[in-house]
Short mmCIF file of C-alpha atoms in Angstrom, two decimals:
data_model
loop_
_atom_site.label_atom_id
_atom_site.label_comp_id
_atom_site.label_asym_id
_atom_site.label_seq_id
_atom_site.Cartn_x
_atom_site.Cartn_y
_atom_site.Cartn_z
CA UNK Q 1 -47.68 -121.56 -162.74
CA UNK Q 2 -44.17 -120.59 -161.66
CA UNK Q 3 -43.51 -119.92 -157.98
CA UNK Q 4 -42.43 -116.33 -158.75
CA UNK Q 5 -45.69 -115.61 -160.57
CA UNK Q 6 -47.64 -117.26 -157.77
CA UNK Q 7 -45.89 -115.09 -155.18
CA UNK Q 8 -46.72 -111.89 -157.10
CA UNK Q 9 -50.38 -112.90 -157.38
CA UNK Q 10 -50.52 -113.69 -153.67
CA UNK Q 11 -48.96 -110.31 -152.81
CA UNK Q 12 -51.47 -108.53 -155.05
CA UNK Q 13 -54.28 -110.53 -153.45
CA UNK Q 14 -53.05 -109.51 -150.02
CA UNK Q 15 -53.09 -105.88 -151.13
CA UNK Q 16 -56.74 -106.19 -152.18
CA UNK Q 17 -57.72 -107.65 -148.82
CA UNK Q 18 -55.72 -105.09 -146.87
CA UNK Q 19 -57.19 -102.08 -148.67
CA UNK Q 20 -60.77 -103.40 -148.53
CA UNK Q 21 -60.75 -104.03 -144.78
CA UNK Q 22 -58.40 -101.38 -143.39
CA UNK Q 23 -59.55 -98.23 -145.15
CA UNK Q 24 -62.77 -98.05 -143.06
CA UNK Q 25 -60.70 -98.27 -139.87
CA UNK Q 26 -58.01 -95.87 -141.06
CA UNK Q 27 -60.50 -93.15 -142.06
CA UNK Q 28 -63.87 -93.71 -140.36
CA UNK Q 29 -62.31 -95.26 -137.27
CA UNK Q 30 -60.27 -92.16 -136.54
CA UNK Q 31 -63.25 -89.85 -137.15
CA UNK Q 32 -65.41 -92.07 -134.92
CA UNK Q 33 -62.87 -91.76 -132.10
CA UNK Q 34 -62.89 -87.98 -132.35
CA UNK Q 35 -66.71 -87.76 -132.44
CA UNK Q 36 -67.15 -90.59 -129.91
CA UNK Q 37 -69.28 -92.66 -132.28
CA UNK Q 38 -68.97 -96.08 -130.67
CA UNK Q 39 -71.22 -97.91 -133.17
CA UNK Q 40 -69.18 -96.74 -136.18
CA UNK Q 41 -65.94 -97.58 -134.37
CA UNK Q 42 -67.18 -101.11 -133.66
CA UNK Q 43 -68.08 -101.62 -137.32
CA UNK Q 44 -64.58 -100.62 -138.40
CA UNK Q 45 -63.09 -103.00 -135.85
CA UNK Q 46 -65.14 -105.87 -137.29
CA UNK Q 47 -63.89 -104.95 -140.76
CA UNK Q 48 -60.31 -104.92 -139.49
CA UNK Q 49 -60.62 -108.36 -137.90
CA UNK Q 50 -61.89 -109.79 -141.19
CA UNK Q 51 -58.58 -108.85 -142.86
CA UNK Q 52 -57.23 -112.45 -143.00
CA UNK Q 53 -60.45 -113.73 -144.60
CA UNK Q 54 -60.28 -110.87 -147.12
CA UNK Q 55 -56.65 -111.76 -147.89
CA UNK Q 56 -57.74 -115.30 -148.70
CA UNK Q 57 -60.51 -113.92 -150.92
CA UNK Q 58 -58.12 -111.54 -152.70
CA UNK Q 59 -55.57 -114.29 -153.31
CA UNK Q 60 -58.28 -116.62 -154.63
CA UNK Q 61 -59.49 -113.92 -157.02
CA UNK Q 62 -55.97 -113.36 -158.34
CA UNK Q 63 -55.58 -117.11 -158.92
CA UNK Q 64 -59.05 -117.53 -160.49
CA UNK Q 65 -60.13 -120.24 -158.03
CA UNK Q 66 -63.66 -121.65 -158.06
CA UNK Q 67 -66.14 -120.40 -155.42
CA UNK Q 68 -65.60 -123.52 -153.29
CA UNK Q 69 -61.81 -123.28 -153.56
CA UNK Q 70 -61.96 -119.56 -152.73
CA UNK Q 71 -64.01 -120.14 -149.59
CA UNK Q 72 -61.67 -122.89 -148.41
CA UNK Q 73 -58.57 -120.73 -148.95
CA UNK Q 74 -60.23 -117.81 -147.13
CA UNK Q 75 -61.23 -119.95 -144.16
CA UNK Q 76 -57.74 -121.50 -143.91
CA UNK Q 77 -56.14 -118.04 -144.05
CA UNK Q 78 -58.53 -116.75 -141.40
CA UNK Q 79 -57.70 -119.66 -139.07
CA UNK Q 80 -53.95 -119.54 -139.72
CA UNK Q 81 -53.69 -115.80 -139.03
CA UNK Q 82 -54.39 -116.32 -135.33
CA UNK Q 83 -57.05 -113.59 -135.34
CA UNK Q 84 -59.38 -115.96 -133.45
CA UNK Q 85 -58.84 -116.84 -129.80
CA UNK Q 86 -60.99 -118.57 -127.19
CA UNK Q 87 -61.87 -116.81 -123.93
CA UNK Q 88 -64.03 -118.70 -121.43
CA UNK Q 89 -65.34 -120.87 -124.23
CA UNK Q 90 -66.25 -117.86 -126.41
CA UNK Q 91 -64.71 -117.04 -129.79
CA UNK Q 92 -62.99 -113.65 -129.71
CA UNK Q 93 -61.60 -111.70 -132.68
CA UNK Q 94 -58.41 -109.82 -131.84
CA UNK Q 95 -57.02 -107.14 -134.15
CA UNK Q 96 -55.96 -108.32 -137.61
CA UNK Q 97 -54.10 -111.46 -136.64
CA UNK Q 98 -50.60 -111.89 -138.06
CA UNK Q 99 -50.67 -110.51 -141.62
CA UNK Q 100 -47.46 -112.25 -142.68
CA UNK Q 101 -48.68 -115.61 -141.41
CA UNK Q 102 -51.99 -114.99 -143.17
CA UNK Q 103 -50.03 -114.59 -146.40
CA UNK Q 104 -47.98 -117.71 -145.67
CA UNK Q 105 -51.14 -119.70 -144.97
CA UNK Q 106 -52.79 -118.41 -148.15
CA UNK Q 107 -49.68 -119.49 -150.09
CA UNK Q 108 -49.78 -123.01 -148.61
CA UNK Q 109 -53.53 -123.24 -149.21
CA UNK Q 110 -53.08 -122.19 -152.84
CA UNK Q 111 -50.40 -124.82 -153.39
CA UNK Q 112 -52.68 -127.40 -151.79
CA UNK Q 113 -55.51 -126.46 -154.17
CA UNK Q 114 -53.23 -127.08 -157.16
CA UNK Q 115 -52.05 -130.34 -155.62
CA UNK Q 116 -55.43 -131.85 -154.67
CA UNK Q 117 -58.08 -130.35 -156.99
CA UNK Q 118 -57.62 -132.99 -159.72
CA UNK Q 119 -57.20 -135.86 -157.28
CA UNK Q 120 -60.42 -135.36 -155.34
CA UNK Q 121 -62.67 -134.26 -158.25
CA UNK Q 122 -66.15 -135.67 -157.45
CA UNK Q 123 -65.39 -135.58 -153.72
CA UNK Q 124 -64.27 -131.92 -153.76
CA UNK Q 125 -67.32 -130.70 -151.79
CA UNK Q 126 -66.23 -132.89 -148.89
CA UNK Q 127 -62.48 -133.21 -149.39
CA UNK Q 128 -61.46 -129.57 -149.99
CA UNK Q 129 -63.02 -128.14 -146.80
CA UNK Q 130 -61.18 -130.83 -144.81
CA UNK Q 131 -57.86 -130.65 -146.66
CA UNK Q 132 -57.72 -126.88 -147.17
CA UNK Q 133 -59.92 -125.14 -144.60
CA UNK Q 134 -59.05 -127.41 -141.68
CA UNK Q 135 -55.70 -129.04 -142.41
CA UNK Q 136 -53.98 -126.00 -143.93
CA UNK Q 137 -55.55 -123.76 -141.27
CA UNK Q 138 -54.02 -126.06 -138.64
CA UNK Q 139 -50.62 -125.84 -140.35
CA UNK Q 140 -50.90 -122.04 -140.34
CA UNK Q 141 -51.69 -121.99 -136.63
CA UNK Q 142 -48.62 -124.11 -135.88
CA UNK Q 143 -46.41 -121.78 -137.93
CA UNK Q 144 -47.87 -118.69 -136.23
CA UNK Q 145 -45.59 -118.54 -133.12
CA UNK Q 146 -42.42 -118.70 -135.24
CA UNK Q 147 -43.55 -116.16 -137.84
CA UNK Q 148 -44.83 -113.80 -135.14
CA UNK Q 149 -41.52 -114.00 -133.32
CA UNK Q 150 -39.59 -112.99 -136.45
CA UNK Q 151 -42.01 -110.12 -137.12
CA UNK Q 152 -41.67 -108.95 -133.52
CA UNK Q 153 -37.87 -108.88 -133.72
CA UNK Q 154 -37.99 -106.87 -136.97
CA UNK Q 155 -40.48 -104.40 -135.54
CA UNK Q 156 -38.53 -103.97 -132.31
CA UNK Q 157 -35.27 -103.47 -134.22
CA UNK Q 158 -36.82 -100.72 -136.37
CA UNK Q 159 -38.25 -99.04 -133.27
CA UNK Q 160 -34.89 -99.03 -131.47
CA UNK Q 161 -32.99 -97.77 -134.51
CA UNK Q 162 -35.50 -94.94 -134.96
CA UNK Q 163 -35.00 -93.92 -131.32
CA UNK Q 164 -31.20 -93.78 -131.78
CA UNK Q 165 -31.14 -92.06 -135.18
CA UNK Q 166 -34.61 -90.64 -135.96
CA UNK Q 167 -33.58 -88.28 -138.78
CA UNK Q 168 -31.40 -90.75 -140.68
CA UNK Q 169 -33.78 -93.65 -140.09
CA UNK Q 170 -36.76 -91.54 -141.14
CA UNK Q 171 -35.01 -90.75 -144.43
CA UNK Q 172 -34.09 -94.39 -145.05
CA UNK Q 173 -37.59 -95.70 -144.29
CA UNK Q 174 -39.08 -93.07 -146.60
CA UNK Q 175 -36.74 -94.26 -149.38
CA UNK Q 176 -37.69 -97.91 -148.81
CA UNK Q 177 -41.42 -97.16 -149.02
CA UNK Q 178 -41.03 -94.89 -152.05
CA UNK Q 179 -39.52 -97.89 -153.85
CA UNK Q 180 -41.98 -100.43 -152.45
CA UNK Q 181 -44.96 -98.42 -153.70
CA UNK Q 182 -43.91 -99.01 -157.33
CA UNK Q 183 -42.96 -102.64 -156.74
CA UNK Q 184 -45.26 -105.68 -156.60
CA UNK Q 185 -45.10 -105.55 -152.80
CA UNK Q 186 -47.78 -104.00 -150.60
CA UNK Q 187 -46.57 -101.02 -148.57
CA UNK Q 188 -49.54 -101.39 -146.23
CA UNK Q 189 -48.97 -105.13 -145.85
CA UNK Q 190 -45.30 -104.69 -145.01
CA UNK Q 191 -46.05 -101.88 -142.54
CA UNK Q 192 -48.57 -104.13 -140.81
CA UNK Q 193 -46.25 -107.13 -140.91
CA UNK Q 194 -43.46 -105.38 -139.01
CA UNK Q 195 -45.90 -103.28 -136.92
CA UNK Q 196 -44.45 -100.01 -138.18
CA UNK Q 197 -45.54 -97.14 -135.96
CA UNK Q 198 -44.58 -93.72 -134.67
CA UNK Q 199 -42.02 -91.71 -136.64
CA UNK Q 200 -41.23 -94.74 -138.80
CA UNK Q 201 -44.88 -94.94 -139.95
CA UNK Q 202 -44.94 -91.20 -140.62
CA UNK Q 203 -41.76 -91.47 -142.70
CA UNK Q 204 -43.24 -94.40 -144.65
CA UNK Q 205 -46.27 -92.29 -145.58
CA UNK Q 206 -44.09 -89.39 -146.67
CA UNK Q 207 -42.03 -91.75 -148.84
CA UNK Q 208 -45.23 -92.88 -150.56
CA UNK Q 209 -46.20 -89.22 -151.09
CA UNK Q 210 -42.80 -88.52 -152.65
CA UNK Q 211 -43.35 -91.33 -155.16
CA UNK Q 212 -46.97 -90.37 -155.86
CA UNK Q 213 -46.37 -86.69 -156.62
CA UNK Q 214 -42.92 -87.20 -158.16
CA UNK Q 215 -44.16 -89.77 -160.68
CA UNK Q 216 -47.25 -87.71 -161.49
CA UNK Q 217 -45.10 -84.66 -162.27
CA UNK Q 218 -42.55 -86.66 -164.25
CA UNK Q 219 -45.21 -88.14 -166.53
CA UNK Q 220 -47.24 -84.95 -166.86
CA UNK Q 221 -46.19 -84.20 -170.47
CA UNK Q 222 -46.26 -87.74 -171.84
CA UNK Q 223 -49.41 -89.19 -170.22
CA UNK Q 224 -53.10 -88.21 -170.39
CA UNK Q 225 -54.34 -86.36 -167.33
CA UNK Q 226 -56.22 -89.44 -166.11
CA UNK Q 227 -53.09 -91.58 -166.05
CA UNK Q 228 -51.03 -88.68 -164.68
CA UNK Q 229 -53.25 -88.47 -161.60
CA UNK Q 230 -53.32 -92.22 -160.92
CA UNK Q 231 -50.16 -92.23 -158.71
CA UNK Q 232 -51.75 -89.56 -156.48
CA UNK Q 233 -55.40 -90.63 -156.45
CA UNK Q 234 -54.86 -94.36 -156.98
CA UNK Q 235 -51.56 -96.19 -156.93
CA UNK Q 236 -48.02 -95.41 -158.08
CA UNK Q 237 -47.79 -99.08 -159.12
CA UNK Q 238 -49.04 -97.96 -162.53
CA UNK Q 239 -45.38 -97.02 -163.18
CA UNK Q 240 -44.10 -100.47 -162.17
CA UNK Q 241 -43.40 -101.65 -165.73
CA UNK Q 242 -41.43 -98.47 -166.46
CA UNK Q 243 -39.44 -98.96 -163.26
CA UNK Q 244 -38.51 -102.49 -164.33
CA UNK Q 245 -37.44 -101.26 -167.79
CA UNK Q 246 -35.40 -98.35 -166.42
CA UNK Q 247 -34.68 -98.40 -162.66
CA UNK Q 248 -33.05 -94.96 -162.93
CA UNK Q 249 -36.49 -93.32 -162.93
CA UNK Q 250 -36.59 -93.95 -159.19
CA UNK Q 251 -33.56 -91.71 -158.47
CA UNK Q 252 -35.45 -88.37 -158.27
CA UNK Q 253 -38.12 -90.08 -156.17
CA UNK Q 254 -35.57 -91.49 -153.73
CA UNK Q 255 -33.97 -88.07 -153.15
CA UNK Q 256 -37.40 -86.51 -152.66
CA UNK Q 257 -38.37 -89.29 -150.24
CA UNK Q 258 -35.19 -89.04 -148.16
CA UNK Q 259 -35.65 -85.28 -147.73
CA UNK Q 260 -39.30 -85.67 -146.70
CA UNK Q 261 -38.46 -88.54 -144.34
CA UNK Q 262 -35.86 -86.44 -142.53
CA UNK Q 263 -38.25 -83.48 -142.28
CA UNK Q 264 -41.01 -85.78 -141.05
CA UNK Q 265 -38.80 -87.04 -138.24
CA UNK Q 266 -37.66 -83.49 -137.47
CA UNK Q 267 -41.27 -82.30 -137.06
CA UNK Q 268 -42.34 -85.48 -135.22
CA UNK Q 269 -44.74 -86.71 -137.90
CA UNK Q 270 -46.13 -90.05 -136.75
CA UNK Q 271 -48.54 -92.75 -137.86
CA UNK Q 272 -49.76 -96.21 -137.01
CA UNK Q 273 -49.25 -99.65 -138.50
CA UNK Q 274 -52.72 -99.26 -140.04
CA UNK Q 275 -51.97 -95.89 -141.66
CA UNK Q 276 -48.37 -96.45 -142.78
CA UNK Q 277 -48.05 -97.14 -146.48
CA UNK Q 278 -51.19 -95.30 -147.62
CA UNK Q 279 -49.45 -91.96 -148.15
CA UNK Q 280 -51.89 -89.34 -149.38
CA UNK Q 281 -54.47 -91.93 -150.48
CA UNK Q 282 -57.79 -91.28 -148.75
CA UNK Q 283 -55.96 -88.66 -146.66
CA UNK Q 284 -55.14 -91.54 -144.30
CA UNK Q 285 -51.53 -90.48 -143.74
CA UNK Q 286 -52.32 -86.81 -143.00
CA UNK Q 287 -55.30 -87.66 -140.77
CA UNK Q 288 -53.26 -90.01 -138.63
CA UNK Q 289 -50.38 -87.52 -138.45
CA UNK Q 290 -52.79 -84.89 -137.13
CA UNK Q 291 -54.25 -87.34 -134.63
CA UNK Q 292 -50.77 -87.68 -133.13
CA UNK Q 293 -49.94 -83.97 -133.26
CA UNK Q 294 -53.40 -82.62 -132.27
CA UNK Q 295 -55.82 -80.78 -134.53
CA UNK Q 296 -55.06 -77.06 -134.66
CA UNK Q 297 -54.37 -74.60 -137.48
CA UNK Q 298 -50.60 -74.70 -137.05
CA UNK Q 299 -50.42 -78.48 -137.30
CA UNK Q 300 -52.91 -78.62 -140.19
CA UNK Q 301 -50.68 -76.23 -142.16
CA UNK Q 302 -47.59 -78.25 -141.21
CA UNK Q 303 -49.11 -81.57 -142.30
CA UNK Q 304 -50.54 -80.07 -145.51
CA UNK Q 305 -47.11 -78.68 -146.33
CA UNK Q 306 -45.25 -81.95 -145.66
CA UNK Q 307 -47.75 -84.27 -147.35
CA UNK Q 308 -48.68 -82.15 -150.39
CA UNK Q 309 -46.74 -78.92 -150.95
CA UNK Q 310 -43.19 -80.15 -150.36
CA UNK Q 311 -43.58 -83.45 -152.30
CA UNK Q 312 -44.68 -81.34 -155.28
CA UNK Q 313 -41.90 -78.76 -154.86
CA UNK Q 314 -39.13 -81.32 -154.26
CA UNK Q 315 -40.56 -83.54 -157.00
CA UNK Q 316 -40.40 -80.71 -159.52
CA UNK Q 317 -36.83 -79.77 -158.52
CA UNK Q 318 -35.54 -83.36 -158.60
CA UNK Q 319 -37.20 -84.08 -161.94
CA UNK Q 320 -35.81 -80.86 -163.42
CA UNK Q 321 -32.28 -81.75 -162.32
CA UNK Q 322 -32.28 -85.36 -163.54
CA UNK Q 323 -34.39 -84.90 -166.70
CA UNK Q 324 -33.49 -81.41 -167.94
CA UNK Q 325 -30.03 -80.74 -166.56
CA UNK Q 326 -28.23 -84.07 -166.10
CA UNK Q 327 -30.34 -85.80 -168.80
CA UNK Q 328 -29.95 -89.16 -167.02
CA UNK Q 329 -33.59 -89.99 -167.68
CA UNK Q 330 -36.21 -88.80 -170.17
CA UNK Q 331 -39.83 -87.84 -169.76
CA UNK Q 332 -40.69 -90.68 -172.18
CA UNK Q 333 -39.36 -93.11 -169.57
CA UNK Q 334 -42.50 -92.35 -167.55
CA UNK Q 335 -44.98 -92.94 -170.39
CA UNK Q 336 -47.59 -95.49 -169.36
CA UNK Q 337 -48.93 -97.87 -172.01
CA UNK Q 338 -52.26 -99.50 -171.15
#
């Protein structure tokens, strides 16, 4: 397997783990806070802390590893993420660990599987847990301080830039996430990796909304209704192949995203590292925006308008200009073949 293909599979595996473990926290966790349901909140926190293990499981699934190999990769990823710490001799789970280092550890563990699986053969039940779970986990832990430092610098830089130029930065971040959502990369994973929060997280969600509604509208006439709704209800990545064939299809989306990102910053739409990148999916973006603004009729209308109404309106206008007037792209460019 080529390194490029391996990287894509690892990124997709990370996405699986991220979605499976963070959606409970992003939706139920916020509701539990409002209703003061401590037991539900604790369950979502446990799910969140199992993110690195789930990343290892997702990566193993993508690479079709055996059950033993999958467990070893998951354990190594869990250890390497740094989610576990020791307090007074007790094991404590803290947050999600470092998501980027979890991905790095999963990558190293996967390479180690390919390297050692044929060499250990009959001894795999003994050798793989030692070589992968323990040794690779140890390597991940030693890489953790350096990877975390880089992530911290990136996150701090974004935060400072947003403070200086919130409107412009909001527009740019929205553009970046509108492109990421139809790329092989995980918007949620990247948001977590750089600890995207505040206005930047809100802009990221609005960028995802721009892509979701814009792509759905663009493909409305050439795709069945089920496929048309996938970008909104599922993932805009269904248009990834079309984006690779004709990158120009992203132009209306980018304009839509920039406009929404600026408006989001203007109206102080915020989010968290856990909510950024979900967009409208599961209503995670809107719910977290309202948690920051406060729940009242005025803010509900504002969030509904920014997350649903305006992405549809701007999406229709941008598609009309670039497809019908300028004829730079065609509706057939958005046809999905599955």
